[in-house]
Amino acid sequence: MATISKENYLKAIYLLTRENGNRISTSVLANDLCVTNAAISDMANKLSKQGFVEYKKYKGIKILSKGKKIAVDILRKHRIWELFLVETLGYDWGDVHLEAEKLEHCTTNNLIDRIDEYLNFPAADPHGAPIPNKEGNYRIQTDDTIMSECEIGKNYTVTRVNDRNSDLMNYLSQIKISLNKEIKIIDKLNFDNSIIVEIDGINHSLSEILVNNIYLKESKK
Amino acid sequence: MATISKENYLKAIYLLTRENGNRISTSVLANDLCVTNAAISDMANKLSKQGFVEYKKYKGIKILSKGKKIAVDILRKHRIWELFLVETLGYDWGDVHLEAEKLEHCTTNNLIDRIDEYLNFPAADPHGAPIPNKEGNYRIQTDDTIMSECEIGKNYTVTRVNDRNSDLMNYLSQIKISLNKEIKIIDKLNFDNSIIVEIDGINHSLSEILVNNIYLKESKK
DNA sequence: TAGTAAAGTTAAGCATACTTAAATTATTTA
DNA sequence: TAAATAATTTAAGTATGCTTAACTTTACTA
């Protein structure tokens, strides 16, 4: 069985894999989970013995289908809880991540299926992240671009925001950045990797951290 | 801090204290929690060191206000979740205990307060157990009698049912026992402590286990 | 290609929450 | 009231998931 800790490891491995390619290094994972490299080596052996990941000493970790299944299951629970908290209980979008992080591990499949139905089988969470269905398949395709790679002069709509930092989320709310918002890339400053954008006719300077946590799609107009 | 395990110990001590008097013995608690006596002695020392309980070797355990506060907090979360599952998600009353048992430990006060408000500050859970408010005070007084001590010939209404056994709950549904149901005590059989009751004009024999898990109040009519 | 820095692993140790087995205390009962 | 029995505690050991410190492997650089 997968403990809470193992579920968190598999979730992190799954998400980092999508960002960083096929195998992920132990130190990238250690940094993400805020534990030491020693803890990662230890856990990698356990997960490997259980068939959740492939682990070769000094060669990094690769998630296997058995591990991916658990990771997607936890992501489904996480994202459905986030949406429930915003939609049904009126939470701000910046306040749901930590709650969902706890709830995802003590939620049965039956319970999450019922909430999924209650919310009418939503396709995305409050931050635009896609929600897997019961079978583990995503209901929408994500074909967005990270803001740091967007082009000067073009118009975009906000499709997704990473939700791990609630202060960051609150700041986005403050400058009126929300899902589906129209924004224009005015300038990209190379010396600090910040980007000047126009939102509701007002120019804002967004730091490197910000532009690496916002995803956009070119708008039609 | 109180871990999940400690929260469960304190909840059990609190509930057993109400049933069995002031101090409870380690073996009663061991039986309730399905662990060995050794585990109880071990944990009793830890809880005592943290000021949650008073523990004297060979003299049993007494809950202190600091421990009671945690127990009531967990009970509040448990009962609000149970009601939410029945009212909002359409669960059967026999299927909510195990879900609530998991959710109660990963629910912040903020979250449970919001669900409490969403449910319009209910007074009792789906089994008739009173729900403590934010301050830890019960919203209703319980002045019911356990069915085993009810009198032959009298009419009662069902006020509360212990919810720990889902098969028992399902059986109650089957014979149409629900909260506020009118039932009449027809006979009490001393040789097996069962009770014959009349429900909707039909007589049923209720075993000793059953009559020790149902609470009644004499009806006015 | 040797030397060094960075990355990764192993070993030993700790806290939690259990277990079984042995020892101790309390309670019956004869 | 003393022996037998029941209840309880202590001791030693286990699994999980971490830590720090020491060591090994890999990658980089000169």
Tab-separated table of N, CA and C in Angstrom, chain B residues 159-219:
chain	number	residue	atom	x	y	z
B	159	THR	N	-34.133	8.716	19.242
B	159	THR	CA	-33.400	9.979	19.290
B	159	THR	C	-31.970	9.852	18.761
B	160	ARG	N	-31.398	8.620	18.912
B	160	ARG	CA	-29.982	8.499	18.574
B	160	ARG	C	-29.619	7.034	18.382
B	161	VAL	N	-28.639	6.796	17.525
B	161	VAL	CA	-28.182	5.453	17.218
B	161	VAL	C	-26.666	5.484	17.162
B	162	ASN	N	-26.008	4.500	17.769
B	162	ASN	CA	-24.548	4.449	17.617
B	162	ASN	C	-24.213	4.025	16.201
B	163	ASP	N	-23.212	4.682	15.631
B	163	ASP	CA	-23.007	4.552	14.189
B	163	ASP	C	-21.752	3.774	13.810
B	164	ARG	N	-21.167	3.066	14.751
B	164	ARG	CA	-19.863	2.477	14.454
B	164	ARG	C	-19.930	1.225	13.597
B	165	ASN	N	-21.095	0.604	13.517
B	165	ASN	CA	-21.204	-0.619	12.722
B	165	ASN	C	-22.162	-0.403	11.554
B	166	SER	N	-21.624	-0.420	10.339
B	166	SER	CA	-22.462	-0.079	9.193
B	166	SER	C	-23.476	-1.171	8.879
B	167	ASP	N	-23.145	-2.438	9.189
B	167	ASP	CA	-24.111	-3.519	8.980
B	167	ASP	C	-25.315	-3.319	9.891
B	168	LEU	N	-25.022	-2.938	11.132
B	168	LEU	CA	-26.094	-2.664	12.085
B	168	LEU	C	-26.976	-1.529	11.569
B	169	MET	N	-26.338	-0.475	11.052
B	169	MET	CA	-27.095	0.662	10.512
B	169	MET	C	-27.986	0.229	9.345
B	170	ASN	N	-27.407	-0.590	8.468
B	170	ASN	CA	-28.175	-1.049	7.313
B	170	ASN	C	-29.380	-1.869	7.749
B	171	TYR	N	-29.175	-2.691	8.793
B	171	TYR	CA	-30.294	-3.502	9.293
B	171	TYR	C	-31.387	-2.596	9.847
B	172	LEU	N	-30.982	-1.553	10.553
B	172	LEU	CA	-31.976	-0.613	11.092
B	172	LEU	C	-32.788	0.014	9.954
B	173	SER	N	-32.104	0.409	8.896
B	173	SER	CA	-32.818	0.973	7.734
B	173	SER	C	-33.823	-0.034	7.201
B	174	GLN	N	-33.391	-1.286	7.142
B	174	GLN	CA	-34.222	-2.351	6.595
B	174	GLN	C	-35.523	-2.533	7.377
B	175	ILE	N	-35.419	-2.456	8.713
B	175	ILE	CA	-36.643	-2.619	9.516
B	175	ILE	C	-37.282	-1.266	9.816
B	176	LYS	N	-36.875	-0.256	9.025
B	176	LYS	CA	-37.507	1.081	9.067
B	176	LYS	C	-37.286	1.836	10.367
B	177	ILE	N	-36.173	1.554	11.035
B	177	ILE	CA	-35.836	2.384	12.196
B	177	ILE	C	-34.997	3.555	11.719
B	178	SER	N	-35.498	4.769	11.966
B	178	SER	CA	-34.752	5.974	11.628
B	178	SER	C	-34.969	6.983	12.751
B	179	LEU	N	-34.294	8.114	12.690
B	179	LEU	CA	-34.466	9.119	13.743
B	179	LEU	C	-35.914	9.591	13.800
B	180	ASN	N	-36.385	9.824	15.018
B	180	ASN	CA	-37.742	10.320	15.280
B	180	ASN	C	-38.845	9.290	15.018
B	181	LYS	N	-38.457	8.060	14.669
B	181	LYS	CA	-39.435	7.000	14.434
B	181	LYS	C	-40.153	6.650	15.736
B	182	GLU	N	-41.460	6.397	15.623
B	182	GLU	CA	-42.251	5.970	16.784
B	182	GLU	C	-42.113	4.456	16.945
B	183	ILE	N	-41.754	3.999	18.148
B	183	ILE	CA	-41.751	2.559	18.374
B	183	ILE	C	-42.307	2.244	19.767
B	184	LYS	N	-42.874	1.056	19.869
B	184	LYS	CA	-43.480	0.648	21.144
B	184	LYS	C	-42.753	-0.582	21.674
B	185	ILE	N	-42.435	-0.574	22.965
B	185	ILE	CA	-41.773	-1.731	23.575
B	185	ILE	C	-42.858	-2.758	23.930
B	186	ILE	N	-42.818	-3.901	23.266
B	186	ILE	CA	-43.832	-4.934	23.481
B	186	ILE	C	-43.427	-5.880	24.604
B	187	ASP	N	-42.158	-6.306	24.575
B	187	ASP	CA	-41.720	-7.266	25.599
B	187	ASP	C	-40.200	-7.237	25.719
B	188	LYS	N	-39.710	-7.599	26.900
B	188	LYS	CA	-38.264	-7.713	27.121
B	188	LYS	C	-37.972	-9.143	27.571
B	189	LEU	N	-37.114	-9.829	26.822
B	189	LEU	CA	-36.815	-11.229	27.133
B	189	LEU	C	-35.524	-11.313	27.930
B	190	ASN	N	-35.645	-11.826	29.170
B	190	ASN	CA	-34.484	-11.805	30.060
B	190	ASN	C	-33.403	-12.826	29.705
B	191	PHE	N	-33.820	-13.935	29.080
B	191	PHE	CA	-32.828	-14.999	28.847
B	191	PHE	C	-31.770	-14.609	27.825
B	192	ASP	N	-32.099	-13.680	26.889
B	192	ASP	CA	-31.082	-13.241	25.922
B	192	ASP	C	-31.014	-11.720	25.803
B	193	ASN	N	-31.715	-11.033	26.730
B	193	ASN	CA	-31.720	-9.562	26.737
B	193	ASN	C	-32.178	-8.925	25.427
B	194	SER	N	-32.977	-9.666	24.667
B	194	SER	CA	-33.539	-9.064	23.460
B	194	SER	C	-34.851	-8.364	23.810
B	195	ILE	N	-35.312	-7.536	22.900
B	195	ILE	CA	-36.542	-6.780	23.128
B	195	ILE	C	-37.442	-6.910	21.902
B	196	ILE	N	-38.745	-7.143	22.170
B	196	ILE	CA	-39.707	-7.176	21.069
B	196	ILE	C	-40.316	-5.781	20.948
B	197	VAL	N	-40.230	-5.194	19.755
B	197	VAL	CA	-40.791	-3.861	19.551
B	197	VAL	C	-41.781	-3.884	18.393
B	198	GLU	N	-42.622	-2.861	18.401
B	198	GLU	CA	-43.565	-2.717	17.296
B	198	GLU	C	-43.179	-1.489	16.484
B	199	ILE	N	-42.955	-1.692	15.178
B	199	ILE	CA	-42.589	-0.590	14.279
B	199	ILE	C	-43.515	-0.635	13.074
B	200	ASP	N	-44.225	0.451	12.827
B	200	ASP	CA	-45.189	0.496	11.706
B	200	ASP	C	-46.147	-0.689	11.763
B	201	GLY	N	-46.566	-1.046	12.969
B	201	GLY	CA	-47.532	-2.124	13.119
B	201	GLY	C	-46.960	-3.523	13.007
B	202	ILE	N	-45.630	-3.615	12.792
B	202	ILE	CA	-45.009	-4.936	12.673
B	202	ILE	C	-44.102	-5.186	13.875
B	203	ASN	N	-44.177	-6.395	14.419
B	203	ASN	CA	-43.303	-6.730	15.545
B	203	ASN	C	-41.927	-7.219	15.077
B	204	HIS	N	-40.904	-6.739	15.773
B	204	HIS	CA	-39.533	-7.165	15.482
B	204	HIS	C	-38.844	-7.553	16.785
B	205	SER	N	-37.989	-8.570	16.697
B	205	SER	CA	-37.175	-8.918	17.847
B	205	SER	C	-35.794	-8.293	17.668
B	206	LEU	N	-35.411	-7.458	18.629
B	206	LEU	CA	-34.111	-6.784	18.526
B	206	LEU	C	-33.130	-7.405	19.511
B	207	SER	N	-31.977	-7.831	18.994
B	207	SER	CA	-30.978	-8.526	19.826
B	207	SER	C	-30.365	-7.590	20.863
B	208	GLU	N	-29.632	-8.191	21.801
B	208	GLU	CA	-28.978	-7.420	22.861
B	208	GLU	C	-28.063	-6.338	22.282
B	209	ILE	N	-27.292	-6.736	21.251
B	209	ILE	CA	-26.391	-5.762	20.606
B	209	ILE	C	-27.193	-4.557	20.109
B	210	LEU	N	-28.300	-4.833	19.441
B	210	LEU	CA	-29.120	-3.746	18.906
B	210	LEU	C	-29.647	-2.821	20.000
B	211	VAL	N	-30.227	-3.426	21.050
B	211	VAL	CA	-30.872	-2.581	22.074
B	211	VAL	C	-29.848	-1.807	22.904
B	212	ASN	N	-28.573	-2.163	22.763
B	212	ASN	CA	-27.530	-1.388	23.439
B	212	ASN	C	-26.943	-0.302	22.549
B	213	ASN	N	-27.497	-0.166	21.344
B	213	ASN	CA	-26.978	0.848	20.425
B	213	ASN	C	-28.047	1.814	19.942
B	214	ILE	N	-29.214	1.736	20.586
B	214	ILE	CA	-30.313	2.619	20.198
B	214	ILE	C	-30.791	3.395	21.421
B	215	TYR	N	-31.023	4.689	21.242
B	215	TYR	CA	-31.472	5.537	22.351
B	215	TYR	C	-32.859	6.081	22.045
B	216	LEU	N	-33.690	6.140	23.072
B	216	LEU	CA	-35.089	6.521	22.887
B	216	LEU	C	-35.504	7.586	23.886
B	217	LYS	N	-36.616	8.235	23.556
B	217	LYS	CA	-37.208	9.211	24.458
B	217	LYS	C	-38.695	8.896	24.506
B	218	GLU	N	-39.282	8.920	25.694
B	218	GLU	CA	-40.693	8.591	25.809
B	218	GLU	C	-41.510	9.585	24.988
B	219	SER	N	-42.428	9.086	24.179
B	219	SER	CA	-43.186	10.026	23.346
B	219	SER	C	-44.404	10.512	24.100
